[in-house]
PDB file of C-alpha atoms in Angstrom:
ATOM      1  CA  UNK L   1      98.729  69.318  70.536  1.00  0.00           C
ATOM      2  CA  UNK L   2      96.108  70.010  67.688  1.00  0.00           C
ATOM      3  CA  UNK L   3      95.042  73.399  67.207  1.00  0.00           C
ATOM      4  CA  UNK L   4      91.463  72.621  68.557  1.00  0.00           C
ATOM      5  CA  UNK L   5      93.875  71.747  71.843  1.00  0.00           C
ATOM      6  CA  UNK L   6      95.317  74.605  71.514  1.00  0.00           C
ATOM      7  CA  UNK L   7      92.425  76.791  71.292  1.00  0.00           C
ATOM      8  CA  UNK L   8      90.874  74.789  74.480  1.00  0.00           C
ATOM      9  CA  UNK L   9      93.411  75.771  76.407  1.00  0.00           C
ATOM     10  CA  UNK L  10      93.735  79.493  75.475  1.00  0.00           C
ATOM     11  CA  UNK L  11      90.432  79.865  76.088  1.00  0.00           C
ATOM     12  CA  UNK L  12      89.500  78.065  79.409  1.00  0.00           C
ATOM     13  CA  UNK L  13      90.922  77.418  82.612  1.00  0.00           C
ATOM     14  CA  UNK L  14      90.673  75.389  85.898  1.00  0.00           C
ATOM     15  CA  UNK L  15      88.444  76.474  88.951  1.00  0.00           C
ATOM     16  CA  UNK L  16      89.413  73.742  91.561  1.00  0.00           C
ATOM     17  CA  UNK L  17      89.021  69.999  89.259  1.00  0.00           C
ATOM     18  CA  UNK L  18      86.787  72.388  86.928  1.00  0.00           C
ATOM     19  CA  UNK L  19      87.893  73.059  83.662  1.00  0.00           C
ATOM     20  CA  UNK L  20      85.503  76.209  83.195  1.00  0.00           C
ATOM     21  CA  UNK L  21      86.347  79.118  80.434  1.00  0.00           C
ATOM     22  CA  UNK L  22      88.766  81.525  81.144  1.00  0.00           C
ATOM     23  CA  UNK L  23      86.034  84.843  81.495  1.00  0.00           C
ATOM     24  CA  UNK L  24      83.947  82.249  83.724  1.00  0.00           C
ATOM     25  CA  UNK L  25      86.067  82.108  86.594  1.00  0.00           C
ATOM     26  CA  UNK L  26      86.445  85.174  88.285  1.00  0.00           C
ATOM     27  CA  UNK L  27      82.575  85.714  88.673  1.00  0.00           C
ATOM     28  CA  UNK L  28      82.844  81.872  90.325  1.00  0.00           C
ATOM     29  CA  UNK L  29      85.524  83.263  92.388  1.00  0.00           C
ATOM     30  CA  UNK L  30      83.946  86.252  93.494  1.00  0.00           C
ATOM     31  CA  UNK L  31      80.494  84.231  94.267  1.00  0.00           C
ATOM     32  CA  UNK L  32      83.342  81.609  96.586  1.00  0.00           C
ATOM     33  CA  UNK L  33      84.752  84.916  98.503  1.00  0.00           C
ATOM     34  CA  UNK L  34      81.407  86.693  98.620  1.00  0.00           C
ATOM     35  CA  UNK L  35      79.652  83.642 100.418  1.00  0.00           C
ATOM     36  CA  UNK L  36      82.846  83.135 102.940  1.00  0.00           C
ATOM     37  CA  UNK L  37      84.207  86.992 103.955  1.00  0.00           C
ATOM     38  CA  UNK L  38      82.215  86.855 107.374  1.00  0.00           C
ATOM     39  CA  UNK L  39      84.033  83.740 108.423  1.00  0.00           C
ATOM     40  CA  UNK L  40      87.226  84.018 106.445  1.00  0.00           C
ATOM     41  CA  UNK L  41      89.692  85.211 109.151  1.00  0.00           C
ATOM     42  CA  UNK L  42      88.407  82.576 111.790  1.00  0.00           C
ATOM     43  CA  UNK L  43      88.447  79.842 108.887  1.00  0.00           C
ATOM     44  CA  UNK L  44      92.274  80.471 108.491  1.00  0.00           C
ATOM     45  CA  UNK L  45      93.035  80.498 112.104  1.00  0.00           C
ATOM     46  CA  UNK L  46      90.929  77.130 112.281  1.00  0.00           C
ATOM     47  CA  UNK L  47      92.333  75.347 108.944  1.00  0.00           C
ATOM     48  CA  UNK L  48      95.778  76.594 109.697  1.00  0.00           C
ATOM     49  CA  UNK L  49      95.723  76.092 113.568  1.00  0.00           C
ATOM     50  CA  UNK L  50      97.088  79.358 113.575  1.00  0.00           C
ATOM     51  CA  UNK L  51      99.537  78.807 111.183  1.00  0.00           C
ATOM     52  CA  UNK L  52      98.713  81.676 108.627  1.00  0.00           C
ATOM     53  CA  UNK L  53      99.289  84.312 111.359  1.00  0.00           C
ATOM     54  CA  UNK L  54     103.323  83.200 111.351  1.00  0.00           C
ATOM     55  CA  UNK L  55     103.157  82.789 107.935  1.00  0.00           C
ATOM     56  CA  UNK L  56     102.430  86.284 107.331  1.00  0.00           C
ATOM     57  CA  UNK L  57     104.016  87.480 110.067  1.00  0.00           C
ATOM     58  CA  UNK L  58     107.238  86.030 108.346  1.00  0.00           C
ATOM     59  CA  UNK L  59     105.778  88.074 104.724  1.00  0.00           C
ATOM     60  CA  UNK L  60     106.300  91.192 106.856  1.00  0.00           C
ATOM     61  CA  UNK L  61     109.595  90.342 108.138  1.00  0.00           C
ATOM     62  CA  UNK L  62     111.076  90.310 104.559  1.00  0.00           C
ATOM     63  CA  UNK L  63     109.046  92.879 103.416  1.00  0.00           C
ATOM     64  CA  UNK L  64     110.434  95.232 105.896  1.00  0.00           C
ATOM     65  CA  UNK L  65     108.730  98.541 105.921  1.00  0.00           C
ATOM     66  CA  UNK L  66     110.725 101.020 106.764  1.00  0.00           C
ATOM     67  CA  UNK L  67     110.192 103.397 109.961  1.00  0.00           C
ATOM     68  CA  UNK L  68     111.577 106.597 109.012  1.00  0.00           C
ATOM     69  CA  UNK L  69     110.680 107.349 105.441  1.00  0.00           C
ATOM     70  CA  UNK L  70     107.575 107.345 103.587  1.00  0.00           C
ATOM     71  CA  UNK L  71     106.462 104.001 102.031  1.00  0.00           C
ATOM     72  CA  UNK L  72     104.017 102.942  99.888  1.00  0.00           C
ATOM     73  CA  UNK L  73     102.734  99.509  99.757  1.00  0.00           C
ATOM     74  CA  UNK L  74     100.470  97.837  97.465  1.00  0.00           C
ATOM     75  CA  UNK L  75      98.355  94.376  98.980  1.00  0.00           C
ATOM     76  CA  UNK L  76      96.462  93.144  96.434  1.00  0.00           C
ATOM     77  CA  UNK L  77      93.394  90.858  97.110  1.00  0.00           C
ATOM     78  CA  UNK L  78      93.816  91.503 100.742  1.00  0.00           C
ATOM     79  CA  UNK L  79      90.025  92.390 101.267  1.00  0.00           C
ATOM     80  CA  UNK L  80      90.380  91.775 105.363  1.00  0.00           C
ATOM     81  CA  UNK L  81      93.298  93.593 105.866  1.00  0.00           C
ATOM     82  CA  UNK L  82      95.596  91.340 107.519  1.00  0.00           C
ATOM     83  CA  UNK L  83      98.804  91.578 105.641  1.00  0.00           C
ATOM     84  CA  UNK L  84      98.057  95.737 105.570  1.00  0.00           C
ATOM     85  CA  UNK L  85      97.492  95.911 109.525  1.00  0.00           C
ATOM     86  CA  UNK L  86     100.845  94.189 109.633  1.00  0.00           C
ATOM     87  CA  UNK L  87     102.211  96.470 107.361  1.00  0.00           C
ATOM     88  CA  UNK L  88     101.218  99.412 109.048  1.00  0.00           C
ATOM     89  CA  UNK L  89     102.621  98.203 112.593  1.00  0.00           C
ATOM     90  CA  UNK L  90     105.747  97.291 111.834  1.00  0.00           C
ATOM     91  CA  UNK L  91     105.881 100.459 109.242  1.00  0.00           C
ATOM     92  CA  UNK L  92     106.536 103.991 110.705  1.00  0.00           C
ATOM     93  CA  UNK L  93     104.390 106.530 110.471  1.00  0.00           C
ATOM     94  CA  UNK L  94     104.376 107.672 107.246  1.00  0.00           C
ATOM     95  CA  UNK L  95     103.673 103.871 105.592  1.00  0.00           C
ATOM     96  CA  UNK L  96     100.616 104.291 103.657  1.00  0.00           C
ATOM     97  CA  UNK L  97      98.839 100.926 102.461  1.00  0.00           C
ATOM     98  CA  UNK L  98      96.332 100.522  99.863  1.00  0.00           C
ATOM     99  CA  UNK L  99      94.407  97.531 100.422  1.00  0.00           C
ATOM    100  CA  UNK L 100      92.710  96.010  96.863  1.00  0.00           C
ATOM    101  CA  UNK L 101      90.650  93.463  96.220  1.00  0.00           C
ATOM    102  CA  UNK L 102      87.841  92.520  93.135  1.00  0.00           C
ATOM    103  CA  UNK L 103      85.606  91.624  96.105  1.00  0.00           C
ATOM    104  CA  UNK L 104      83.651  94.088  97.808  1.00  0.00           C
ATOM    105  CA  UNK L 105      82.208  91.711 100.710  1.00  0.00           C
ATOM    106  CA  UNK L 106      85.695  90.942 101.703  1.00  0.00           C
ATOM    107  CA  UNK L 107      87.166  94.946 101.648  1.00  0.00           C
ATOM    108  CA  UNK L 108      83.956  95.546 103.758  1.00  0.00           C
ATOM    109  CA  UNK L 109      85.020  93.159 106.372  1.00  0.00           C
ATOM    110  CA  UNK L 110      88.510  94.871 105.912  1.00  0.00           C
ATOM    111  CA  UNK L 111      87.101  98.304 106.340  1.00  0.00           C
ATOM    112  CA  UNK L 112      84.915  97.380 109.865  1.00  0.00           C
ATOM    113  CA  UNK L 113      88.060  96.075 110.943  1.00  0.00           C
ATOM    114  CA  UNK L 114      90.095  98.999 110.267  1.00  0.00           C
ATOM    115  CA  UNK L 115      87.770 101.289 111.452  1.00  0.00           C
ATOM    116  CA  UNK L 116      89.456 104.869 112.301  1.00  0.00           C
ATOM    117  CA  UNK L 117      92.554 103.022 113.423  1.00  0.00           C
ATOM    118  CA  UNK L 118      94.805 103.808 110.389  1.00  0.00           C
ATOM    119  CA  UNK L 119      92.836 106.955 108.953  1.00  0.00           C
ATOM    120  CA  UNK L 120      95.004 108.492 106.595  1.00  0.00           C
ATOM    121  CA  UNK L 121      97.461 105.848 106.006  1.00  0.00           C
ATOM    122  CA  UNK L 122      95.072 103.113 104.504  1.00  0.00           C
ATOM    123  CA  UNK L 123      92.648 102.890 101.771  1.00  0.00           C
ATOM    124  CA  UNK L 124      90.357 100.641 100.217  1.00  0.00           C
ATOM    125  CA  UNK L 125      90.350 100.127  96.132  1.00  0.00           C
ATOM    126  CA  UNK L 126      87.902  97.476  94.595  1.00  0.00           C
ATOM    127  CA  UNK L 127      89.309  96.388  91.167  1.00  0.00           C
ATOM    128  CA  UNK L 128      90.949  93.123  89.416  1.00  0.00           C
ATOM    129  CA  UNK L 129      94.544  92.284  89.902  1.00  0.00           C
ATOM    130  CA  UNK L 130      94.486  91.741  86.068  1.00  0.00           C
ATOM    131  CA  UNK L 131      93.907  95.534  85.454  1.00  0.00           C
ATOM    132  CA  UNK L 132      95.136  98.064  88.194  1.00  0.00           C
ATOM    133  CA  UNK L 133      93.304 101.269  88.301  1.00  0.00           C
ATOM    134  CA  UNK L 134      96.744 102.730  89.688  1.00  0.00           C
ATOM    135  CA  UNK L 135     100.020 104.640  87.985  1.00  0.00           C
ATOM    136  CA  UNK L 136     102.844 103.469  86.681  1.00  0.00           C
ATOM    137  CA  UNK L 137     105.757 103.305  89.470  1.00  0.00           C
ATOM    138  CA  UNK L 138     103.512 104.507  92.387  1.00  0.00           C
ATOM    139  CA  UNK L 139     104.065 101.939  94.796  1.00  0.00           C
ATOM    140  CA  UNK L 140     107.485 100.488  96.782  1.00  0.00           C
ATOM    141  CA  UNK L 141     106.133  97.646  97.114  1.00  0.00           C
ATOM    142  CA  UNK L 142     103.362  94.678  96.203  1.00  0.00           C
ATOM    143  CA  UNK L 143     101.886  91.867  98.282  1.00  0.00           C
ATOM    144  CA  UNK L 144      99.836  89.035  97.575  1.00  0.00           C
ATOM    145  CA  UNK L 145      98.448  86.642 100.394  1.00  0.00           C
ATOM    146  CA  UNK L 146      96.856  83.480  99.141  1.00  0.00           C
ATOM    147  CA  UNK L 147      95.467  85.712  96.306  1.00  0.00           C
ATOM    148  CA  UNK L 148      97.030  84.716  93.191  1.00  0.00           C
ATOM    149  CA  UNK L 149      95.618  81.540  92.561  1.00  0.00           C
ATOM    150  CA  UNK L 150      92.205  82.558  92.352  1.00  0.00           C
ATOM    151  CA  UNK L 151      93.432  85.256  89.467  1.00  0.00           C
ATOM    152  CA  UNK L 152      92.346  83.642  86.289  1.00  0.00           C
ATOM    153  CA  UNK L 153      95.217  85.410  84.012  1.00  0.00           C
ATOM    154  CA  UNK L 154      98.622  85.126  86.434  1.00  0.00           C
ATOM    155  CA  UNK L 155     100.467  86.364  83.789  1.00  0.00           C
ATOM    156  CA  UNK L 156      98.493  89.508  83.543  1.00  0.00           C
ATOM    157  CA  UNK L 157      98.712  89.939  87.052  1.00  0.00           C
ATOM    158  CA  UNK L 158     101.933  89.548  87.442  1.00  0.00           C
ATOM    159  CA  UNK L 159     102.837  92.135  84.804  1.00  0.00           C
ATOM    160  CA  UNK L 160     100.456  94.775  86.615  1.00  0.00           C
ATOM    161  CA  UNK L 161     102.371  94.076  89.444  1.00  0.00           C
ATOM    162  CA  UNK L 162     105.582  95.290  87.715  1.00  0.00           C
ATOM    163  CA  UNK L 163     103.787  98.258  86.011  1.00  0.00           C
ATOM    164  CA  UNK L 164     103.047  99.807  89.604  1.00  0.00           C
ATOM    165  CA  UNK L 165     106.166  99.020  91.553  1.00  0.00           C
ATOM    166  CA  UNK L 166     108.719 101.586  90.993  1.00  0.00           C
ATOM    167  CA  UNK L 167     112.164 100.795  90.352  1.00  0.00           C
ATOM    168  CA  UNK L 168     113.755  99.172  93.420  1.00  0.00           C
ATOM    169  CA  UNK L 169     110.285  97.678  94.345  1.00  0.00           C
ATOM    170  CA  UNK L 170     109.879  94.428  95.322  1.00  0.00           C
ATOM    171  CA  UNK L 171     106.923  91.962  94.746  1.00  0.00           C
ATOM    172  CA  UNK L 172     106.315  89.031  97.846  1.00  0.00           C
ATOM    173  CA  UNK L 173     103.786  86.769  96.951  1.00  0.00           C
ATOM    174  CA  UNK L 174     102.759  83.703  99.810  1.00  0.00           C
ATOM    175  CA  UNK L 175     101.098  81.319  98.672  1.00  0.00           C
ATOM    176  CA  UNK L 176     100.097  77.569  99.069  1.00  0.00           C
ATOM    177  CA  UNK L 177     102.610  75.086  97.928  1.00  0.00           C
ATOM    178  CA  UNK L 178     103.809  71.718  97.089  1.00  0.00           C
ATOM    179  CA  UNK L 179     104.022  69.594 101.141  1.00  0.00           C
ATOM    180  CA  UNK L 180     107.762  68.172  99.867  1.00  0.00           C
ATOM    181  CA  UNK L 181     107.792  65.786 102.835  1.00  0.00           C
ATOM    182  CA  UNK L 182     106.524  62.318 102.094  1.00  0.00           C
ATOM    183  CA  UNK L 183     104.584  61.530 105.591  1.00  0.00           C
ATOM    184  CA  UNK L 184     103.512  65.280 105.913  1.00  0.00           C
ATOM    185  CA  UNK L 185     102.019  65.156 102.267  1.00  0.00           C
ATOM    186  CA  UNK L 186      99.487  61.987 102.808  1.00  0.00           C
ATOM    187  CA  UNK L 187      98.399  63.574 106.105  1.00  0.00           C
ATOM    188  CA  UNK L 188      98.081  66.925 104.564  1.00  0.00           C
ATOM    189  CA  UNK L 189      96.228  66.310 101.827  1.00  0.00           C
ATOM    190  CA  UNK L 190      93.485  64.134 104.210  1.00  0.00           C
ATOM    191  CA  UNK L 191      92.807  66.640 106.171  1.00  0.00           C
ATOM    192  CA  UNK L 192      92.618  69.154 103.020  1.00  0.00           C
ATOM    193  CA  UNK L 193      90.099  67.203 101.292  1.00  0.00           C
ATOM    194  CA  UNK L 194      88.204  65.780 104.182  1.00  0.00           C
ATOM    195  CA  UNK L 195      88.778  68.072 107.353  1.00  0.00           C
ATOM    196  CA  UNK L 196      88.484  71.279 105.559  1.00  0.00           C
ATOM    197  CA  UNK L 197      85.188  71.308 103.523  1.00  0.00           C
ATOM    198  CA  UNK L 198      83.647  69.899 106.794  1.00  0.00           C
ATOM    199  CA  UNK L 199      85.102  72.732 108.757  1.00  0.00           C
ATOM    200  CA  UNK L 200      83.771  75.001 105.838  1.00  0.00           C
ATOM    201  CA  UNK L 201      80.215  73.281 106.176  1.00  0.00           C
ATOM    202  CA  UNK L 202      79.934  73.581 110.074  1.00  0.00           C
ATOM    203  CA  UNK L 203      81.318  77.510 110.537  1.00  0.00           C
ATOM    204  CA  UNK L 204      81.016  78.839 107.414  1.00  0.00           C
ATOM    205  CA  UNK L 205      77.702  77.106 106.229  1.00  0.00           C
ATOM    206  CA  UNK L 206      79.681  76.556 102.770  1.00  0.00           C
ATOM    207  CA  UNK L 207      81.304  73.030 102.506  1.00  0.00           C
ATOM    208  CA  UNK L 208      81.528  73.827  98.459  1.00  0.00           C
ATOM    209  CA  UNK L 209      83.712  77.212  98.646  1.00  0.00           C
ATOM    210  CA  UNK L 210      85.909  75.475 101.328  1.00  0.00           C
ATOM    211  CA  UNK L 211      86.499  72.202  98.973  1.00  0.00           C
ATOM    212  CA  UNK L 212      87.417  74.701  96.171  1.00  0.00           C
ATOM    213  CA  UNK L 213      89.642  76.069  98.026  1.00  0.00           C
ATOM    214  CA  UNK L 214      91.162  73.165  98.582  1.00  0.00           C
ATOM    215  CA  UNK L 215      91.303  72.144  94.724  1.00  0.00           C
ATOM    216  CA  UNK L 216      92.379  75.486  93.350  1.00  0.00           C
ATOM    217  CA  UNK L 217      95.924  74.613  95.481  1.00  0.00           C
ATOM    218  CA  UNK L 218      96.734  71.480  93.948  1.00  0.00           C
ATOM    219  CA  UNK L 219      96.061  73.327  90.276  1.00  0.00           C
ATOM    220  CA  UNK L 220      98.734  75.793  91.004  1.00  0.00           C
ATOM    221  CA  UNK L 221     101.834  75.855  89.173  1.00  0.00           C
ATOM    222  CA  UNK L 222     104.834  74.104  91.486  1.00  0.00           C
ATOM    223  CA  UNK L 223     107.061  76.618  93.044  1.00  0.00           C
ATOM    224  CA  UNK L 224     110.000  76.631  90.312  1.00  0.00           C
ATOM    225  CA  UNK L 225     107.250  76.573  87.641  1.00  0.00           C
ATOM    226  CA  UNK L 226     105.873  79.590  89.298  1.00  0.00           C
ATOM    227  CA  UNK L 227     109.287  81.263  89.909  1.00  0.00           C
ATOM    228  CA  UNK L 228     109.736  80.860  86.681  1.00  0.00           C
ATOM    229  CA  UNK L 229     106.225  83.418  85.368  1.00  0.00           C
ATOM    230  CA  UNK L 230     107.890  85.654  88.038  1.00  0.00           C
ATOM    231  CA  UNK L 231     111.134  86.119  86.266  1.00  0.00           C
ATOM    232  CA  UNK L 232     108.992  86.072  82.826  1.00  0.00           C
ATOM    233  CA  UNK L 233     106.974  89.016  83.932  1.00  0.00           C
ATOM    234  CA  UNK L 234     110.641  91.126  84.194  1.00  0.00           C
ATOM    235  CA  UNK L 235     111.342  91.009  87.860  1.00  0.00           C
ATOM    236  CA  UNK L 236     114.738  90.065  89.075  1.00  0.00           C
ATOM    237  CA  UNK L 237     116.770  88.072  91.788  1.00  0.00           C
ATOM    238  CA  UNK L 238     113.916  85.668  91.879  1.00  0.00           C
ATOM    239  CA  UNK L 239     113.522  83.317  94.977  1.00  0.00           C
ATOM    240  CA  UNK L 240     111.182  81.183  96.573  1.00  0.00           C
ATOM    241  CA  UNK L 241     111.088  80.054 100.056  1.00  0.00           C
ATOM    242  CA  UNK L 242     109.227  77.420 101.218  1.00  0.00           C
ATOM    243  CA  UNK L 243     107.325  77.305 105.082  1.00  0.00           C
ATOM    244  CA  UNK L 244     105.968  74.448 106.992  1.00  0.00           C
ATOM    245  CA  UNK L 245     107.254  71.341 104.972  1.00  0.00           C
ATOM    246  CA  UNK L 246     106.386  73.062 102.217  1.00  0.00           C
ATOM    247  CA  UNK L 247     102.586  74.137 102.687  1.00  0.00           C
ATOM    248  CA  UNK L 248     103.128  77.725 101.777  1.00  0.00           C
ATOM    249  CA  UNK L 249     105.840  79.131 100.206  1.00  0.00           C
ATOM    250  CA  UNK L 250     106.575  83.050  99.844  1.00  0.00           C
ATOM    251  CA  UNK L 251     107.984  84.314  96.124  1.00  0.00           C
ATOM    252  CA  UNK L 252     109.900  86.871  96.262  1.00  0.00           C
ATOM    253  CA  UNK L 253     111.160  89.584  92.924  1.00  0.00           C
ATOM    254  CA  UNK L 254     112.780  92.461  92.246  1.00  0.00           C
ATOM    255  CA  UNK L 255     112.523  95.650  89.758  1.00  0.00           C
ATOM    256  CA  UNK L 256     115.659  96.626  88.872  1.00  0.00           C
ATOM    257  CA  UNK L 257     114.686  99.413  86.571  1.00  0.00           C
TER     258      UNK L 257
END
């Protein structure tokens, strides 16, 4: 690789099929989220078929919060709140959840939903996953829901994410995958790249966001590759399990110390 190449690639990334530069993305990203946070819950339930509500229903399953000692948990771009609803439930009472995302029109939608439900035990924090406005080994533990492939520097986010957990914490990550079964993959990917924007178009009035969503998945590294920034950011015991064929898989790390 030349250094011109080289410089390319340090300086610009992919949004969806888009190679865009690297400080261009996240405002693209934000415009994608901004234009789909009314709709995003029932666009998962109808791209998914329901799937995603197993999916992170499983999350909190290996996550589990404990019921009878304080916990603090971390869910980073989780703007509408499902992962931290989950959280709380299964939690006992003295789980406390703070909810961030870089998007405010998705923690809005997060916040309506909440209402007084969980006062005192949830909060709200707008800021980047590439720069947490939070303390050093504050938080038991970190989740990430379809989030981290919209981050434009993983690696930065990934070492936040280690800053904040405190020893013994444990990052969970679920994500979309690689489909590792050969029928499931053709049909998969036609109704990604033709079912989805169309859905997108018809209940979301956004058939662009919806077909970036769609490209941003197939840019993301493969589930060993990405095991493999996990255990370079410094956590240990560093698995991956995939779901549904291999749609989503979660990533799962420790802190040791």
């Amino acid at each position: 690789m030349s250094s011109a190449e080289r410089s390319k690639e340090e300086t610009s990334t992919h949004f969806g099929f888009e190679q865009v530069a690297l400080d261009e993305k996240q405002g693209r990203v934000d415009d994608v989220f901004r234009s789909v946070a009314k709709r995003y819950d029932l666009m998962n339930d109808l791209m998914s078929g329901g799937l995603h509500r197993a999916w992170k229903s499983h999350l909190i399953s290996m996550l589990r919060p404990p019921r009878n000692r304080p916990f603090h948990h971390l869910d980073v771009a989780g703007g509408t709140a499902d992962i931290a609803f989950r959280c709380l439930e299964a939690g006992g009472s003295e789980t406390h959840v703070t909810v961030l995302d870089i998007n405010e029109s998705m923690l809005r939608v997060g916040a309506e939903r909440a209402g007084h439900r969980y006062d005192g035990r949830i909060d709200f924090v707008t800021a980047n996953a590439e720069s947490l406005p939070l303390p050093n080994e504050a938080f038991d533990a970190y989740t990430i829901a379809f989030g981290i492939r919209n981050v434009p520097r993983i690696d930065l986010a990934l070492a936040e994410a280690r800053r904040v957990l405190k020893p013994g914490g444990r990052f969970l990550c679920l994500e979309f995958s690689k489909v590792d079964l050969p029928v499931l993959d053709r049909i998969y990917d036609a109704y990604s790249f033709h079912v989805i924007p169309r859905l997108g178009a018809s209940v979301a009035g956004d058939a662009d966001s919806y077909r970036y969503l769609v490209e941003s998945i197939r840019k993301f590294p493969t589930p060993g590759r990405f095991a493999g920034m996990i255990e370079e950011a410094g956590f240990k015991h560093v698995t991956h399990r995939p779901l549904s064929g291999g749609i989503v898989a979660i990533h799962s790390g420790w802190k040791i110390s």
